[in-house]
Tab-separated table of C-alpha atoms in Angstrom:
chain	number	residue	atom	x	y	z
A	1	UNK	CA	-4.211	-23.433	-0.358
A	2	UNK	CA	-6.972	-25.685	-1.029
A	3	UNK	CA	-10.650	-23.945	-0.308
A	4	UNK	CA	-13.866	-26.548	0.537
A	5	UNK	CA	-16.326	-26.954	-1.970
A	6	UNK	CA	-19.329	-25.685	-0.080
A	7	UNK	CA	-17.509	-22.333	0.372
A	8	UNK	CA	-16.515	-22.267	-3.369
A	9	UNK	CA	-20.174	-23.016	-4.251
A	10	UNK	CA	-21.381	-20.061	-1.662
A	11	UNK	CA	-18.531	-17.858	-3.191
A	12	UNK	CA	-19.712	-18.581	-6.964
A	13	UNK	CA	-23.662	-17.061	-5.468
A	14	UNK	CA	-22.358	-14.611	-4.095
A	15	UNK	CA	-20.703	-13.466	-6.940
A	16	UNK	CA	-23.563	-14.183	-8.686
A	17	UNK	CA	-25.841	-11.845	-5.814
A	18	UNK	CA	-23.290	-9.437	-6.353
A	19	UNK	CA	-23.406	-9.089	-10.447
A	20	UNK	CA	-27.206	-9.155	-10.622
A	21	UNK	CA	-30.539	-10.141	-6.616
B	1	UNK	CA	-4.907	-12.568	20.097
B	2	UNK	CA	-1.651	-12.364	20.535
B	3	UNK	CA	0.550	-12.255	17.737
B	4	UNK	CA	3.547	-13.558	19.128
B	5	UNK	CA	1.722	-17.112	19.322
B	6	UNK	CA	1.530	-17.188	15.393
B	7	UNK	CA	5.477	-17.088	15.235
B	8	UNK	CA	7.058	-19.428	16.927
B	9	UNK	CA	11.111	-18.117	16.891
B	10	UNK	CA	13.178	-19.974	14.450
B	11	UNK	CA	10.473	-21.334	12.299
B	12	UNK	CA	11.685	-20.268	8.244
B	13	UNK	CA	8.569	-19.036	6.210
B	14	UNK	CA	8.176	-19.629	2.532
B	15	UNK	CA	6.974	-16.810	0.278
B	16	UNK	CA	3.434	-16.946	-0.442
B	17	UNK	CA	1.953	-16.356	-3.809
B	18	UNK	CA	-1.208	-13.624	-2.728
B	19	UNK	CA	-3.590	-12.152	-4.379
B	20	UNK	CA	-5.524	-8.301	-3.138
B	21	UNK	CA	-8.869	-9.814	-2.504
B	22	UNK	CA	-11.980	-7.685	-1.864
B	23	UNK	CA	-15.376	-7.974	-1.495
B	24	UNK	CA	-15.698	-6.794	-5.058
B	25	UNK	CA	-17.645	-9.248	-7.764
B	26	UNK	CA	-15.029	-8.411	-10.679
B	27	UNK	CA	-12.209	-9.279	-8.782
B	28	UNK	CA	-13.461	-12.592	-7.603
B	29	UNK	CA	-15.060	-13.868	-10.743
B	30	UNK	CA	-11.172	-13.163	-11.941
B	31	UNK	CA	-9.882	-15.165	-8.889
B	32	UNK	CA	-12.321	-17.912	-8.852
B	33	UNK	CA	-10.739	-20.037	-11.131
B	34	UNK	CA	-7.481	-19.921	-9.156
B	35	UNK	CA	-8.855	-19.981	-6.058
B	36	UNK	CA	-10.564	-23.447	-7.016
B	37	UNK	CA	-7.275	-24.595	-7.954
B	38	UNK	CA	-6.435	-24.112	-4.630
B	39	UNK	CA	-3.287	-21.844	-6.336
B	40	UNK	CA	-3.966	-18.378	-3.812
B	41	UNK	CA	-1.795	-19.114	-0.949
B	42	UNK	CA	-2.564	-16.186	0.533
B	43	UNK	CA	-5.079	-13.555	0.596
B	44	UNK	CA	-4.456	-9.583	1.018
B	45	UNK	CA	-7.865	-7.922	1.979
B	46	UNK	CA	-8.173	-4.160	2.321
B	47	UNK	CA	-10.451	-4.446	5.739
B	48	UNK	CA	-11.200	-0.633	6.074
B	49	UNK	CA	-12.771	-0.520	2.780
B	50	UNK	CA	-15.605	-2.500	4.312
B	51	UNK	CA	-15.682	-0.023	7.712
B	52	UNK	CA	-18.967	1.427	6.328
B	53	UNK	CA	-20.426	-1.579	5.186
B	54	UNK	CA	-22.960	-2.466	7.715
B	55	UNK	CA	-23.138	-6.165	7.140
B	56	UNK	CA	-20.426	-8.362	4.966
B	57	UNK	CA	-22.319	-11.901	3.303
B	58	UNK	CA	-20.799	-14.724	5.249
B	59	UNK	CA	-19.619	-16.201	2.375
B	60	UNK	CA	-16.804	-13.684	2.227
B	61	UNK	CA	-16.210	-13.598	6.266
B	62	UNK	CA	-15.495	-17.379	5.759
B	63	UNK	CA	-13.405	-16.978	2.927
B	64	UNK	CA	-11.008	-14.791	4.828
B	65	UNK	CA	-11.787	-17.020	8.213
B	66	UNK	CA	-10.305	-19.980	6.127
B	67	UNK	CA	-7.057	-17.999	5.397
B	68	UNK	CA	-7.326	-16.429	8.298
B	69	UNK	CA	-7.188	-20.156	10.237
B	70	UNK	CA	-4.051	-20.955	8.415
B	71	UNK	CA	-2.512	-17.240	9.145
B	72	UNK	CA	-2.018	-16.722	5.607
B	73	UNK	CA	-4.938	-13.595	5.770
B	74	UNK	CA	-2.662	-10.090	6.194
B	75	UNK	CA	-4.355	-6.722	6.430
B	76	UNK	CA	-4.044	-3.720	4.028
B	77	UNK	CA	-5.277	-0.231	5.204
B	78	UNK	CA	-5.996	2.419	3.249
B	79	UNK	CA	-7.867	5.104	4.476
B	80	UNK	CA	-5.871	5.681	8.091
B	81	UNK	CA	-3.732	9.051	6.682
B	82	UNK	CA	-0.250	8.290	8.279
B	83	UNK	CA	0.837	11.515	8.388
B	84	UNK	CA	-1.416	13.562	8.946
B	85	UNK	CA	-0.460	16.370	11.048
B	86	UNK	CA	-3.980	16.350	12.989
B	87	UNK	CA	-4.859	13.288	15.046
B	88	UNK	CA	-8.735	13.009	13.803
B	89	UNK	CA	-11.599	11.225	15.229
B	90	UNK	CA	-11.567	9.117	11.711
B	91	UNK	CA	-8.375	7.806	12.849
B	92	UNK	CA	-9.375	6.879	16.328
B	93	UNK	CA	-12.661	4.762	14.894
B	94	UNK	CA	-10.004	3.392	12.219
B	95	UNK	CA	-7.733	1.715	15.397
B	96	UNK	CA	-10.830	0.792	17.306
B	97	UNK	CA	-12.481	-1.109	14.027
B	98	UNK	CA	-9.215	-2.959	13.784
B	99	UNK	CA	-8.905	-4.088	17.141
B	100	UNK	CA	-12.096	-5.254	16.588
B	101	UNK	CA	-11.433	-7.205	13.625
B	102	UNK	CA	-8.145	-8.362	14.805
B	103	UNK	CA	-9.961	-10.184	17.224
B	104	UNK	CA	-11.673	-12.169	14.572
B	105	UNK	CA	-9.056	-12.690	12.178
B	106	UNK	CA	-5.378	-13.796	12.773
B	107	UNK	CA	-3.910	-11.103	10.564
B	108	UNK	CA	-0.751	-12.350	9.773
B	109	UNK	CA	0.628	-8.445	9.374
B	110	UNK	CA	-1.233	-5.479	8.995
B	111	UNK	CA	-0.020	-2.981	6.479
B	112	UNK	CA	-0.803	1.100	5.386
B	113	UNK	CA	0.242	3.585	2.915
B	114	UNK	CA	3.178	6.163	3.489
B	115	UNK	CA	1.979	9.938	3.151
B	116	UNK	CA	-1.475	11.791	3.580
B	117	UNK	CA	-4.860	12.286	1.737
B	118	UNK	CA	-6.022	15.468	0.623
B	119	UNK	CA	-8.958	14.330	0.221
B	120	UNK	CA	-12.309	14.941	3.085
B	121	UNK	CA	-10.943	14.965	6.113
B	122	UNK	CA	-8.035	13.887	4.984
B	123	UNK	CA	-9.531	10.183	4.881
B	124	UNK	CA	-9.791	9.974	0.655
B	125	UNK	CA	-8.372	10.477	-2.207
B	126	UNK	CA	-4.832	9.402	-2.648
B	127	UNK	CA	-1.767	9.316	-0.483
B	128	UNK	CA	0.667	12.290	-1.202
B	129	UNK	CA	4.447	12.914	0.122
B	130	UNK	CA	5.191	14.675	3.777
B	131	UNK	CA	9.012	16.304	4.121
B	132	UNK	CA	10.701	13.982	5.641
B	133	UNK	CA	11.287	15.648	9.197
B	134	UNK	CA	11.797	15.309	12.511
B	135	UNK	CA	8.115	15.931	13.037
B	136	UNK	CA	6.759	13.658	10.643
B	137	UNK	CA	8.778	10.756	11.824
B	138	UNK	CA	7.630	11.360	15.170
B	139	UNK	CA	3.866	11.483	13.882
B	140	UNK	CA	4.670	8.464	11.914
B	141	UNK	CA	6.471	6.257	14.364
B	142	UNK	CA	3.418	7.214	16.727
B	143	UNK	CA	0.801	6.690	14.485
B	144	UNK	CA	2.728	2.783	13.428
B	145	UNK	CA	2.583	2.123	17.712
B	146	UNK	CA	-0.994	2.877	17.774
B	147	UNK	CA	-1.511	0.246	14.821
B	148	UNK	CA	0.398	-1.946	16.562
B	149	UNK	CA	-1.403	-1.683	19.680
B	150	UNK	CA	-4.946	-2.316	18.283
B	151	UNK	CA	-3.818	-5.387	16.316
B	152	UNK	CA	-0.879	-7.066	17.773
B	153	UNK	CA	0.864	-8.535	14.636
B	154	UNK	CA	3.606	-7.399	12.745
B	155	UNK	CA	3.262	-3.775	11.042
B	156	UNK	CA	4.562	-2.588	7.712
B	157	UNK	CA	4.291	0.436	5.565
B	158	UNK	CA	4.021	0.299	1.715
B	159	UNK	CA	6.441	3.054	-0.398
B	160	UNK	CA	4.652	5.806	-2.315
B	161	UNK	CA	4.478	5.434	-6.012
B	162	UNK	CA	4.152	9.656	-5.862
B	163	UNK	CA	7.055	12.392	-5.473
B	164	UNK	CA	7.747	15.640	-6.120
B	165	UNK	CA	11.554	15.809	-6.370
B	166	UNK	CA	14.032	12.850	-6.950
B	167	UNK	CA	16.121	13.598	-3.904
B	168	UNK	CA	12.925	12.452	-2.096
B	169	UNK	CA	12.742	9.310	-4.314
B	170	UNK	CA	16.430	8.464	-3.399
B	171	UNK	CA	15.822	9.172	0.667
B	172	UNK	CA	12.501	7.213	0.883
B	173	UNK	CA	13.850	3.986	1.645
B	174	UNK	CA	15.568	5.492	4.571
B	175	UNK	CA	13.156	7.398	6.294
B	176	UNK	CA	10.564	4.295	5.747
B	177	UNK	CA	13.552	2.341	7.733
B	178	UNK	CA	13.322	4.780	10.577
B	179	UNK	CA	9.812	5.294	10.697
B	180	UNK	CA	9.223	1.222	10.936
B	181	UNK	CA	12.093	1.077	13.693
B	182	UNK	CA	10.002	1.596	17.024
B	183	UNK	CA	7.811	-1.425	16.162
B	184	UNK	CA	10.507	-3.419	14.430
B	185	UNK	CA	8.196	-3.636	11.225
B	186	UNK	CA	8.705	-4.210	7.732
B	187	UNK	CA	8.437	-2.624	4.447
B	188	UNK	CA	5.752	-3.432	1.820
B	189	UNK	CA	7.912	-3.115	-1.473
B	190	UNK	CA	5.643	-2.100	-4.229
B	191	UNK	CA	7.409	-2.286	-7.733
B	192	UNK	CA	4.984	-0.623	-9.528
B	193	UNK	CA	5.613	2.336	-7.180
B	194	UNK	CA	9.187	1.744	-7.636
B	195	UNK	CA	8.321	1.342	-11.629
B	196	UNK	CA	6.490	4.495	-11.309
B	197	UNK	CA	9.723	6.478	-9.241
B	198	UNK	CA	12.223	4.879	-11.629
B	199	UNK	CA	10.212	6.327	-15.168
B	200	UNK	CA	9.260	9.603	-13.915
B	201	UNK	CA	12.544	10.460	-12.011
B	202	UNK	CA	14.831	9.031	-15.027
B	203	UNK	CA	16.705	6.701	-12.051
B	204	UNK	CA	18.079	3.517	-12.950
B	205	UNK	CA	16.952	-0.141	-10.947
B	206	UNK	CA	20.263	-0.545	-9.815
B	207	UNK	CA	20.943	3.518	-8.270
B	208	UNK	CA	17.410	3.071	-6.352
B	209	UNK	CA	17.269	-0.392	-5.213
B	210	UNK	CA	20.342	0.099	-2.671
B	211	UNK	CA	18.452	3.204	-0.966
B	212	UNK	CA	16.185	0.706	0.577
B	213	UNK	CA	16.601	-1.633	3.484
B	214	UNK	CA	15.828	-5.026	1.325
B	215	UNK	CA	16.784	-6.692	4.699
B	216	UNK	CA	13.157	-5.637	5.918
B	217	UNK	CA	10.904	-6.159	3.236
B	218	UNK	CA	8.309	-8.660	4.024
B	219	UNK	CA	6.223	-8.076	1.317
B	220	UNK	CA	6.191	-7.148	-2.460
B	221	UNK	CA	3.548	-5.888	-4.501
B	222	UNK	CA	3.123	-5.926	-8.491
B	223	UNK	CA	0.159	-4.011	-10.038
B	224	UNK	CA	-0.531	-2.264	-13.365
B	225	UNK	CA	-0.871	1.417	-13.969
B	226	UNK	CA	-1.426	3.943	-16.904
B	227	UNK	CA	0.321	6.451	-18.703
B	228	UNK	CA	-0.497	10.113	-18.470
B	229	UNK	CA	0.384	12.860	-20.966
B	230	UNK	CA	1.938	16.297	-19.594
B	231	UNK	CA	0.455	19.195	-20.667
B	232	UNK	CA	4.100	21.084	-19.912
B	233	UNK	CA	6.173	18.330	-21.484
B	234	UNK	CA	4.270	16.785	-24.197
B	235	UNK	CA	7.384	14.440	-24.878
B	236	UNK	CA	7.380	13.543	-21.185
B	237	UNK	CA	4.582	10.677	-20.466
B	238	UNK	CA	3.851	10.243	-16.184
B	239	UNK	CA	3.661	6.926	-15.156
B	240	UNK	CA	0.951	6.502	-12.863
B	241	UNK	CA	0.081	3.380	-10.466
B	242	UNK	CA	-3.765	3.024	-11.177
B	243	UNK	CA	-4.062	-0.512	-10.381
B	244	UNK	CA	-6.320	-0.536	-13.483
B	245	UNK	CA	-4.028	-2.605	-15.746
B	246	UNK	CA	-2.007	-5.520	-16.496
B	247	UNK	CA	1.189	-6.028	-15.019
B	248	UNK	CA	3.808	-4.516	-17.379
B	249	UNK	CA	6.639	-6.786	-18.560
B	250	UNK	CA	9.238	-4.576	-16.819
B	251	UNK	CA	7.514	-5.055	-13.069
B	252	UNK	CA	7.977	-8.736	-13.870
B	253	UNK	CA	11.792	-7.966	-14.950
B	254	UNK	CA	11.696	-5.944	-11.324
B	255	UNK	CA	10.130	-9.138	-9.516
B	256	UNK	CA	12.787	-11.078	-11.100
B	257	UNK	CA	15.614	-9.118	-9.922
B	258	UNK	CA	14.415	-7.982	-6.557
B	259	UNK	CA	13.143	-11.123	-4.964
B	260	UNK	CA	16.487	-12.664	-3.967
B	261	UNK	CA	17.717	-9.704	-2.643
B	262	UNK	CA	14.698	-9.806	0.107
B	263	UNK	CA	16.102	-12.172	2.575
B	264	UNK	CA	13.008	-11.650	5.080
B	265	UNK	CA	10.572	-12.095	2.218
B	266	UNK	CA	7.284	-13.918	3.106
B	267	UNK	CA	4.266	-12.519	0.916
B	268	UNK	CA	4.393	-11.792	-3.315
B	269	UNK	CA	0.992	-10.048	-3.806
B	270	UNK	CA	-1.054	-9.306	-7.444
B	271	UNK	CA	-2.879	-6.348	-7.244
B	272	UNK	CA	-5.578	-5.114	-9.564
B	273	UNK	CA	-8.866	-3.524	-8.980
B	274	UNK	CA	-11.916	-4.592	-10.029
B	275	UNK	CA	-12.672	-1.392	-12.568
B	276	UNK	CA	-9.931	-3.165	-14.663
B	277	UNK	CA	-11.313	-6.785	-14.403
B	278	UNK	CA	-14.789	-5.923	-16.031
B	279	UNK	CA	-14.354	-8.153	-19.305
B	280	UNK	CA	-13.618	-11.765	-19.982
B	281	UNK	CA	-9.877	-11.030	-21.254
B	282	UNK	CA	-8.843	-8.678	-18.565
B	283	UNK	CA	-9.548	-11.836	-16.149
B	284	UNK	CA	-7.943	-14.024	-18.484
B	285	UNK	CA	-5.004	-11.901	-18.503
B	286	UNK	CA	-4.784	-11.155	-14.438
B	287	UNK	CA	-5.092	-14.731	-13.875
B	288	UNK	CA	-2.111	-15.421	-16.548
B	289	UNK	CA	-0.535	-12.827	-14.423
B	290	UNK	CA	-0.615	-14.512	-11.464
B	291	UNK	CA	0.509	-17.654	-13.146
B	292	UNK	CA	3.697	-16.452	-13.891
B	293	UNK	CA	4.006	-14.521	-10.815
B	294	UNK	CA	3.698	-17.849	-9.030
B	295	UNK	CA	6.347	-19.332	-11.725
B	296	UNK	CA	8.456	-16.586	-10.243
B	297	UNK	CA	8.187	-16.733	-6.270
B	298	UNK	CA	8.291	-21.186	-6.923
B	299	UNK	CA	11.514	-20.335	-8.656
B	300	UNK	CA	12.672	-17.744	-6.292
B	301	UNK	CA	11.891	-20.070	-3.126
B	302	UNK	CA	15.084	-22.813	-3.703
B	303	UNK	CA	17.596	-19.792	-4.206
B	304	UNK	CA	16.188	-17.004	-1.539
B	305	UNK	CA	18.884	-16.767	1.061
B	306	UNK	CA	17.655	-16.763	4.433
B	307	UNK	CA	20.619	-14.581	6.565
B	308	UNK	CA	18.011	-13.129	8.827
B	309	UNK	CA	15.223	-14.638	11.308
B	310	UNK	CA	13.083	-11.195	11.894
B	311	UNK	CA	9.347	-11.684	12.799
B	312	UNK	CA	8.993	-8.302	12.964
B	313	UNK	CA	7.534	-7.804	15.983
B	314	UNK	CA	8.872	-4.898	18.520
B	315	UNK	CA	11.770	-6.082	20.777
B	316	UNK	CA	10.461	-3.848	23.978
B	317	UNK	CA	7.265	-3.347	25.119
B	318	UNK	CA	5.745	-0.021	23.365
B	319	UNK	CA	4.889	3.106	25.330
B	320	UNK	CA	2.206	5.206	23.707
B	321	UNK	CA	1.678	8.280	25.173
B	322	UNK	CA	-0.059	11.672	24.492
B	323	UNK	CA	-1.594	11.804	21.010
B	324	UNK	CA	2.021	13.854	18.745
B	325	UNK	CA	0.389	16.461	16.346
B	326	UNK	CA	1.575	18.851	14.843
B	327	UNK	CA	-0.418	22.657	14.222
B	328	UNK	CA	1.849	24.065	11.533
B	329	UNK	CA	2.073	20.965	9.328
B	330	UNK	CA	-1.861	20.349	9.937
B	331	UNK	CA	-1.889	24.114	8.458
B	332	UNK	CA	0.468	23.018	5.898
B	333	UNK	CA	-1.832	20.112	4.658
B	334	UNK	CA	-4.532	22.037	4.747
B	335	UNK	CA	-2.917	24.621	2.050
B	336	UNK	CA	-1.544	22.098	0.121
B	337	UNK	CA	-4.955	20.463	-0.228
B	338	UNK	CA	-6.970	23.238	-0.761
B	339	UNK	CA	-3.713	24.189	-3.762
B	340	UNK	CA	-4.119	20.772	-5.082
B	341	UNK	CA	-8.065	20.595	-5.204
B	342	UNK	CA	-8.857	24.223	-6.339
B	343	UNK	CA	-6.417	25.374	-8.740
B	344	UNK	CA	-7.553	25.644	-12.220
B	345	UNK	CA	-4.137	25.359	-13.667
B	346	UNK	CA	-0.553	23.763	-12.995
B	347	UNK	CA	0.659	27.839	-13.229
B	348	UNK	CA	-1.751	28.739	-11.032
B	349	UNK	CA	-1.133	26.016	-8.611
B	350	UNK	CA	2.771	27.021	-8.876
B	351	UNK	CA	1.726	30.822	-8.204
B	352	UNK	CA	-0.092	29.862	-4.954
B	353	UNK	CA	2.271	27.866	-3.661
B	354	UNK	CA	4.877	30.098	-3.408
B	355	UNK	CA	2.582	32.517	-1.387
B	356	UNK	CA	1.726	29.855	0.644
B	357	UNK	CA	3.608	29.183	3.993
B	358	UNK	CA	5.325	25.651	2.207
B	359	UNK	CA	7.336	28.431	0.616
B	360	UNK	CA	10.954	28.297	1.843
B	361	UNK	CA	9.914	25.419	4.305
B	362	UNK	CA	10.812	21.652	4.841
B	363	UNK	CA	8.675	21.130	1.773
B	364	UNK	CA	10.962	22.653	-0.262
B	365	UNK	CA	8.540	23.179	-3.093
B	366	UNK	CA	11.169	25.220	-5.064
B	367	UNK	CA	12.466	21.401	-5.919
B	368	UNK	CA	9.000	19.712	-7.377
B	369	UNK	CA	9.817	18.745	-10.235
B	370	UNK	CA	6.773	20.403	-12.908
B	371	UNK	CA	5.903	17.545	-14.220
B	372	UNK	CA	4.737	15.831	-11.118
B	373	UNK	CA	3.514	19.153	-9.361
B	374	UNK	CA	0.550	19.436	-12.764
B	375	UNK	CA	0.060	15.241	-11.659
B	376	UNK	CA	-0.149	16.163	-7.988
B	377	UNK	CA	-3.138	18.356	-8.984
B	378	UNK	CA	-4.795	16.069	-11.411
B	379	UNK	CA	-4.780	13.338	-8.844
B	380	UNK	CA	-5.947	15.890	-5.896
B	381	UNK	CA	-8.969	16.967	-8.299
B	382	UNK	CA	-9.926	13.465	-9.297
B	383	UNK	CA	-10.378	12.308	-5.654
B	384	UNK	CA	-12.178	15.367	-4.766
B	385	UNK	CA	-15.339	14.978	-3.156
């Protein structure tokens, strides 16, 4: 299933949140 | 929502290649890639791990909303203790959070774990094996309405990877069929479970596959586990379902085998949690996992047989009355826990069962096998809080 790009961008921060802020 | 709108009668659904996705960084760095690809056709999301959680980022809510739109988001609970013998106030908030949610999300099925913690309040720890009785399917089939009613979709229960005996590994399948049969719901097939039942019990694929009703498995689940040495039999290893691991060649074998014999099959789901997805391989390998667990359910799709048209929702209206519990297996629980959690050895555990009152009862501990009785207690003490 294909995902938008804006949510895989705000998925990729939060990951990012998530490992670090 | 009504959940009847989702399924139009008649209309043939393909099986979905799902991953277990959580809010949990690990696990989504390890999805990421695929999820770009636009390769997850289907998310499972454990919602009551989040029941505490007092706000989720809304990065994550829109994740699941954009499965969710396509009804390819389906629910897996954890923490509700089937079979419990006491009807707790945990429970009640666990029904009323999922109505809630199920008003925000199409679940496409919502799913939960045979047995009962010993953990607090019977709401952690691990899910452990109930007699299968007249009182606990009554509990059970109960306990399944009241899912139904707070979310209105399709409900399923999972088989335990964890017995005592193998006559209870052989009439599982059954008494999953009978518990499911008020709501007309489905089974959750786990094959590591089955992996697990089929090492420790010494059972071959093809003696334990017919015990269950194939005809109502919905979904399938492949995981990895560990290996645990017995301190009793040091030649006998315990295969336990951990989730921490790869998938093992042999669940793939089991995927292989079992998927055409699931006429009603709609969801193929990769499980692993995120304490296993810490470094750079372990992703590498759960996304090659998923790769050829896709390979699989693309190549399954063209053969699958479709006999049956169940949507697995309950032909009459359900009646839910009075709250069933049950005092004396409540009491029963409540030794068995405090067995599992305290006892400082698998002799003394042995010792206090027999004084307990699960001696000479439906529980027929005189059967537990030793090997899984010392596992029973290593699991209890792990989850122990």
């Amino acid at each position: 299933m294909k995902i938008p790009k804006a949510l895989l961008g705000a998925i990729l921060v939060g990951i990012t949140v998530q490992t670090t802020c | 929502m009504n959940g009847k709108e989702l399924h139009p009668v008649g209309k043939e659904p393909e099986i979905l290649s799902t991953i277990a996705c959580n809010l949990d960084a690990d696990i989504l760095s390890a999805a990421f890639p695929l999820l770009e690809e636009g390769r997850v056709e289907a998310i499972e999301w454990s919602f009551d791990t989040l029941y505490w959680a007092a706000q989720v980022p809304y990065w994550f809510t829109d994740l699941l909303l954009a499965y969710s739109q396509q009804s390819r988001l389906i629910g897996h609970g954890v923490f509700f203790s089937l079979l419990s013998g006491k009807w707790t106030k945990e429970q009640q908030h666990w029904l009323e959070q999922l109505k809630q949610l199920s008003s925000q999300y199409s679940f496409d099925h919502i799913t939960e774990h045979f047995g009962f913690f010993t953990g607090q309040n019977f709401h952690s720890g691990a899910p452990l094996y109930v007699p299968y009785t007249s009182t606990t399917l009554r509990i059970g089939q109960d306990r399944l309405s009241r899912i139904y009613d707070a979310c209105q979709c399709p409900v399923g229960l999972e088989n335990l990877a964890f017995s005592y005996s193998l006559d209870e590994v052989k009439q599982h399948g059954e008494f999953l069929e009978k518990l499911v049969a008020p709501v007309n719901g489905f089974l959750i097939l786990d094959l590591h479970n089955l992996y697990c039942q089929l090492h420790n019990f010494s059972i071959t694929y093809e003696d334990l596959i017919t015990l269950y009703p194939l005809n109502r498995v919905r979904e399938i689940h492949i995981s990895g586990g560990s290996w645990e040495a017995s301190v009793l039999e040091p030649e006998k290893k315990v295969r336990r379902d951990t989730h921490d691991d790869a998938v093992p060649e042999e669940v793939f074998h089991l995927l292989e085998l079992t998927v055409p014999k699931c006429s009603n099959l709609k969801y193929v789901v990769l499980e692993q949690l995120g304490n296993g997805l810490k470094t750079e391989s372990s992703r590498n390998r759960f996304r090659q996992d998923f790769l050829k667990m896709e390979a699989l359910v693309q190549k399954s799709r063209s053969s699958l047989s479709r006999q049956d048209d169940n949507l697995f929702l309950p032909v009459q209206p359900l009646q839910t009355g009075p709250v069933v519990e049950d005092d004396m297996l409540h009491d029963q629980q409540l030794q068995l826990s405090h067995i599992l959690e305290t006892a400082p050895s698998y002799e003394e555990a042995r010792r206090l069962l027999f004084t307990s009152s699960l001696a000479g009862s439906d529980w027929k501990i005189e059967n537990w096998a030793p090997h899984m009785l010392e596992t029973a207690v290593s699991i209890a003490q792990k989850w122990k809080r």
